[in-house]
Short mmCIF file of C-alpha atoms in Angstrom, two decimals:
data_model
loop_
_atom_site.label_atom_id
_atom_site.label_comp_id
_atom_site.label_asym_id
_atom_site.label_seq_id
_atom_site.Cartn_x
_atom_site.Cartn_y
_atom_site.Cartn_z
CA UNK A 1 41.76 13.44 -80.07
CA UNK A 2 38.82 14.70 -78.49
CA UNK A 3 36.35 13.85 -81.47
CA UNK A 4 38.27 10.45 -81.46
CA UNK A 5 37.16 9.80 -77.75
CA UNK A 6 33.68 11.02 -78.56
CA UNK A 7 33.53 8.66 -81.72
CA UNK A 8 34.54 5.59 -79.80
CA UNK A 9 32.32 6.28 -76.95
CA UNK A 10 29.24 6.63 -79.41
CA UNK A 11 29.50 3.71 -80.87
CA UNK A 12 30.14 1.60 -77.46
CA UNK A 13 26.75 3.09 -76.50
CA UNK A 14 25.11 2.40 -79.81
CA UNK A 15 27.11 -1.09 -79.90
CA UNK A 16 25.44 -1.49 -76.17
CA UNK A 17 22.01 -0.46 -76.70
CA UNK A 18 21.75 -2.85 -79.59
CA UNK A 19 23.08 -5.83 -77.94
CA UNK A 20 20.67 -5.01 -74.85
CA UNK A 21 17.95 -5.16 -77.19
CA UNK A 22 18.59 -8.39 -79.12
CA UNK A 23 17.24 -11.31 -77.50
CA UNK A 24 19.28 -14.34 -78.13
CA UNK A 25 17.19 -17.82 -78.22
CA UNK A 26 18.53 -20.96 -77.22
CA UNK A 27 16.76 -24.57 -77.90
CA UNK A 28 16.74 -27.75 -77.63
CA UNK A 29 14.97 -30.18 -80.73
CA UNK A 30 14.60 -33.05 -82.10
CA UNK A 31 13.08 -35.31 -85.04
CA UNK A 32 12.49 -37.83 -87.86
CA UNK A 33 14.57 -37.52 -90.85
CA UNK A 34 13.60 -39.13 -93.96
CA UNK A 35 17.16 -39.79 -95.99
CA UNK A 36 18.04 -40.89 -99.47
CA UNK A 37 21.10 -41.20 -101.82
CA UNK A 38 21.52 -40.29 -104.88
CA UNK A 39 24.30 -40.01 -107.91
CA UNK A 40 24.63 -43.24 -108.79
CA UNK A 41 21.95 -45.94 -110.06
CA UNK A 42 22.62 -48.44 -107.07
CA UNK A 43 22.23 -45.74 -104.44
CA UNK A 44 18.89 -44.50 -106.28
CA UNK A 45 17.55 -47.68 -106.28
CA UNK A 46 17.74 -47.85 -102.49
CA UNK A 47 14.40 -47.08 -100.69
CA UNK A 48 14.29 -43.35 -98.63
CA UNK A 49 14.23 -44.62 -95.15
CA UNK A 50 12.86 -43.32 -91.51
CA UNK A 51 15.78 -42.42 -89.04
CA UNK A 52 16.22 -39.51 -86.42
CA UNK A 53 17.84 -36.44 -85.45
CA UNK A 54 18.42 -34.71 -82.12
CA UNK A 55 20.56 -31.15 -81.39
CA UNK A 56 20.47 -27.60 -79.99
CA UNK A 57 20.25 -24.53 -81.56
CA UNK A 58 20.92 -20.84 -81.22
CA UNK A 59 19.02 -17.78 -83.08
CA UNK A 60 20.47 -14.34 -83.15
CA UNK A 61 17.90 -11.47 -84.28
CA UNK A 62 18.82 -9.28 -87.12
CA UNK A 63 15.47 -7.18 -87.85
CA UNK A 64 12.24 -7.56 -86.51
CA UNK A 65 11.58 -10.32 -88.56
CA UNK A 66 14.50 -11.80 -89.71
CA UNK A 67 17.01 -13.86 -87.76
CA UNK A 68 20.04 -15.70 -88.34
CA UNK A 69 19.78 -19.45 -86.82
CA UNK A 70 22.11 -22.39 -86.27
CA UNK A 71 21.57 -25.73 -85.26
CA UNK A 72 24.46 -28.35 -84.34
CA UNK A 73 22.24 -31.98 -84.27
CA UNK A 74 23.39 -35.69 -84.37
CA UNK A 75 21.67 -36.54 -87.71
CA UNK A 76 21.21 -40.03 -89.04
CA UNK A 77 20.62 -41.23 -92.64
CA UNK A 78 19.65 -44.11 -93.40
CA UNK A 79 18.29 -46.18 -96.65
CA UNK A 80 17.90 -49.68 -97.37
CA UNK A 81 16.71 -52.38 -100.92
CA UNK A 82 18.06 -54.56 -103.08
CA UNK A 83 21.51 -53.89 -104.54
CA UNK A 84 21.37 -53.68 -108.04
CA UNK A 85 23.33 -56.84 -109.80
CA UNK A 86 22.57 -59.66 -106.74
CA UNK A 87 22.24 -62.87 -108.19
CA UNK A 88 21.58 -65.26 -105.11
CA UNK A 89 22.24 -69.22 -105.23
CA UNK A 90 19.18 -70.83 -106.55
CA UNK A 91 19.95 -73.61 -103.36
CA UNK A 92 19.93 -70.90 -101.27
CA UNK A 93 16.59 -70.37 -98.97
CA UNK A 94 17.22 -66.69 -98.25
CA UNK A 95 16.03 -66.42 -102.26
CA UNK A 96 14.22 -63.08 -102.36
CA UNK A 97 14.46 -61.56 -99.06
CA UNK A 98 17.94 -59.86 -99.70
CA UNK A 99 17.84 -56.38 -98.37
CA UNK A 100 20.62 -54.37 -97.80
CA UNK A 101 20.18 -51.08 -95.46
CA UNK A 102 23.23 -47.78 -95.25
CA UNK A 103 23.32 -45.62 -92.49
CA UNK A 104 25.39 -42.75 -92.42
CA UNK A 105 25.83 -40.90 -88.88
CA UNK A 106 26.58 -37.01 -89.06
CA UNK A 107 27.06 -34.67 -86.80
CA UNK A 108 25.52 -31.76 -89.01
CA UNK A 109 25.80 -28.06 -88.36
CA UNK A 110 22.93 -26.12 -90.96
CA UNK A 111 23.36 -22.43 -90.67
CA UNK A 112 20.23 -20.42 -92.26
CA UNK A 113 18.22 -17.15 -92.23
CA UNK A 114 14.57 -17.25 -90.90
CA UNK A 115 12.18 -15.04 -91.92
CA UNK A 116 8.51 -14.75 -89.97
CA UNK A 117 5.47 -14.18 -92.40
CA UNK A 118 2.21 -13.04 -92.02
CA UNK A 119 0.75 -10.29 -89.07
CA UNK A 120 1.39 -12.33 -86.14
CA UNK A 121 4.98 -13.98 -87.76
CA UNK A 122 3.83 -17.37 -86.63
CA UNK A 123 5.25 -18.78 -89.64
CA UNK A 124 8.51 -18.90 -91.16
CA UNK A 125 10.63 -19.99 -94.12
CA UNK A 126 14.57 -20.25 -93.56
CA UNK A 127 17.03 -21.03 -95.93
CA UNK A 128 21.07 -21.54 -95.68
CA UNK A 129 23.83 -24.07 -96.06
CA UNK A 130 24.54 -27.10 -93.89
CA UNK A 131 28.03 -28.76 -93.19
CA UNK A 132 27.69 -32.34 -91.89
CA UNK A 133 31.17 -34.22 -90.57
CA UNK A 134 30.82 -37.66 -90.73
CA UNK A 135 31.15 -39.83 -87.53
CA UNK A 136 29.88 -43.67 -88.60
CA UNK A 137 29.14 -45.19 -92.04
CA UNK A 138 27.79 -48.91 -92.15
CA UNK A 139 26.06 -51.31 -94.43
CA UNK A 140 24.32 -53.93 -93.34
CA UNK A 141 22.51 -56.88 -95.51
CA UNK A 142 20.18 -59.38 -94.70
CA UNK A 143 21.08 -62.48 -96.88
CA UNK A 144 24.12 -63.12 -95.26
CA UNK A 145 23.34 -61.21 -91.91
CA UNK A 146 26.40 -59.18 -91.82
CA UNK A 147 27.38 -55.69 -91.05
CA UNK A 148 30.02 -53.94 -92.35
CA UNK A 149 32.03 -50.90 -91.01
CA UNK A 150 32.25 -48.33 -94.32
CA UNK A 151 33.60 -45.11 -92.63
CA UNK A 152 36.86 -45.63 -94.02
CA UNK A 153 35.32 -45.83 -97.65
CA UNK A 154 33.48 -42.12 -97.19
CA UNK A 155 34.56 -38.00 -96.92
CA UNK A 156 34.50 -36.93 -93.29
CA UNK A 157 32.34 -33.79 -95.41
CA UNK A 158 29.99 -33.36 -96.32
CA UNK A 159 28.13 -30.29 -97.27
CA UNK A 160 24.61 -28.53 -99.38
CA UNK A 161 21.89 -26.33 -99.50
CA UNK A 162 18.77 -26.40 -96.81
CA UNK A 163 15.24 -25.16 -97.20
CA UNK A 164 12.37 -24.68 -94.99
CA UNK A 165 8.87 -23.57 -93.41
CA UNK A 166 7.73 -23.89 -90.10
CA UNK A 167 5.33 -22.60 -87.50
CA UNK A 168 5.59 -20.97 -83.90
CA UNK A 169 3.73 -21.30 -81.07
CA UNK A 170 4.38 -19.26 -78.23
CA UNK A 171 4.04 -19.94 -74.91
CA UNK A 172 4.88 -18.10 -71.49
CA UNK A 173 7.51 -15.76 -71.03
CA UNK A 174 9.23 -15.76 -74.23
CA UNK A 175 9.22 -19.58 -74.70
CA UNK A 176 8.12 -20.96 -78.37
CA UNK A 177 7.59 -24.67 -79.69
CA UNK A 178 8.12 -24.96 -83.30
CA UNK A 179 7.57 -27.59 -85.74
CA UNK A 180 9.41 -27.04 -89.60
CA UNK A 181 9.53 -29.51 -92.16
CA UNK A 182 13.34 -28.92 -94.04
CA UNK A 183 15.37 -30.71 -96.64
CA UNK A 184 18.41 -30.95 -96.77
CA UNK A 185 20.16 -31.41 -100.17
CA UNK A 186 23.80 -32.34 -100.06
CA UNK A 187 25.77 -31.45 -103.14
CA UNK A 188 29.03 -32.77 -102.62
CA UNK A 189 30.29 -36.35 -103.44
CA UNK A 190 30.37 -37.84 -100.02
CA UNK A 191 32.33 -41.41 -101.45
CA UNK A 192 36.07 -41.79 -101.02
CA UNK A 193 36.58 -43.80 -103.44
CA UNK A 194 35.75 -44.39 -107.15
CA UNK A 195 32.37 -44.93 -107.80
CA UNK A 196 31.05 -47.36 -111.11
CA UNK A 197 30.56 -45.07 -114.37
CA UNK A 198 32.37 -41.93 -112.96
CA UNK A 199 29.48 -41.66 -110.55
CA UNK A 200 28.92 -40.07 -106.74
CA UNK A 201 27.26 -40.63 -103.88
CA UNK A 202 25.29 -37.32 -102.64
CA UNK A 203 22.84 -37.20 -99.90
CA UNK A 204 19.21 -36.35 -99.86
CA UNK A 205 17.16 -35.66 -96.04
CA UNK A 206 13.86 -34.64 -95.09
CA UNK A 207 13.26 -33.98 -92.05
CA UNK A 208 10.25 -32.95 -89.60
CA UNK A 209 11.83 -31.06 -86.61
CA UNK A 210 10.07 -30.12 -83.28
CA UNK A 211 11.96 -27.68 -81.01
CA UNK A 212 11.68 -25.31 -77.56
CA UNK A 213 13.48 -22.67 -77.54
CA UNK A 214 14.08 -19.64 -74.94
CA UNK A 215 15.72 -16.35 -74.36
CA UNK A 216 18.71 -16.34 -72.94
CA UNK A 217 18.99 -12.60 -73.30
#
């Protein structure tokens, strides 16, 4: 009983000690994501296009060097061309300027392990998985200026691999702006329905993120 007491007490001071000494970061960032589609020729033949992204993040430390970082942004993707197939009227005056745009708006939560390089760690690769849950899906083409609503036609999931390198600058009492270009490569088919030819519809992102973050702990 006694060694039991002395066991549980030992680790609760080991358990204590550790926490005391792991700073956790909080931040706040934000960014341009450059998004594309892929799986199917129509959706290749769409044009990568500029949106944004904006979230918060949290990074745990594991080892002096390593850490284990999440980010939960509001992440838009967005593409636009030609469909593949449009045949216009030849009467019509809108001849030629057809171009149809897709915007997909996530809420996406990437969950990754940083590691610092070089002798002053102010770089860093991280790599992980992202889960994205899909709040707004629209289409929206120029010829006959519409818009239409294509939530219902997608997977609330969607989900993929993430990779990327960044650099820290510190500042004052523990604060740090950072600036990492990542992609984000989606693997799962994010279309609800059938697509021509068997196909899918995955995503594709790039983005350019700058954040501040601080300890909290």
């Amino acid at each position: 009983m006694k060694k039991l007491v002395f066991c549980i007490c030992l680790v609760a001071l080991v358990s204590n000690d550790f926490f005391a000494q792991s700073k956790i970061r909080f931040g706040v960032n934000g960014g341009v994501t450059y998004s594309s589609f892929r799986g199917n020729k129509a959706a290749e033949e769409l044009d990568a296009g500029f949106d944004f992204l904006v979230g918060v993040s949290v990074e745990y430390p594991l080892k002096d060097k390593l850490s284990l970082l999440a980010n939960l942004s509001y992440d838009r993707k967005t593409a636009a061309g030609t469909p593949s197939g449009f045949i216009p009227s030849p009467e019509d005056p809108a001849i030629g300027n057809l171009n149809a745009e897709a915007n997909y708006q996530y809420i996406t939560l990437p969950i990754v392990l940083k590691y610092k390089i070089g002798a002053k760690q102010s770089f860093y690769a991280d790599a992980g998985l992202f889960v994205g849950y899909l709040l707004k899906s629209q289409t929206h083409e120029d010829y006959y200026n519409s818009t239409d609503d294509t939530t219902s036609l997608n997977k609330k999931l969607d989900a993929g691999l993430v990779l990327g390198f960044g650099k820290n600058f510190k500042l004052k009492n523990n604060q740090e702006i950072t600036i990492e270009l990542r992609e984000n490569l989606g693997l799962l088919n994010t279309s609800k329905v059938n697509v021509t030819g068997g196909n899918s519809v995955k995503t594709n992102s790039l983005n350019l993120i700058l954040g501040y973050s601080f300890d909290i702990k």
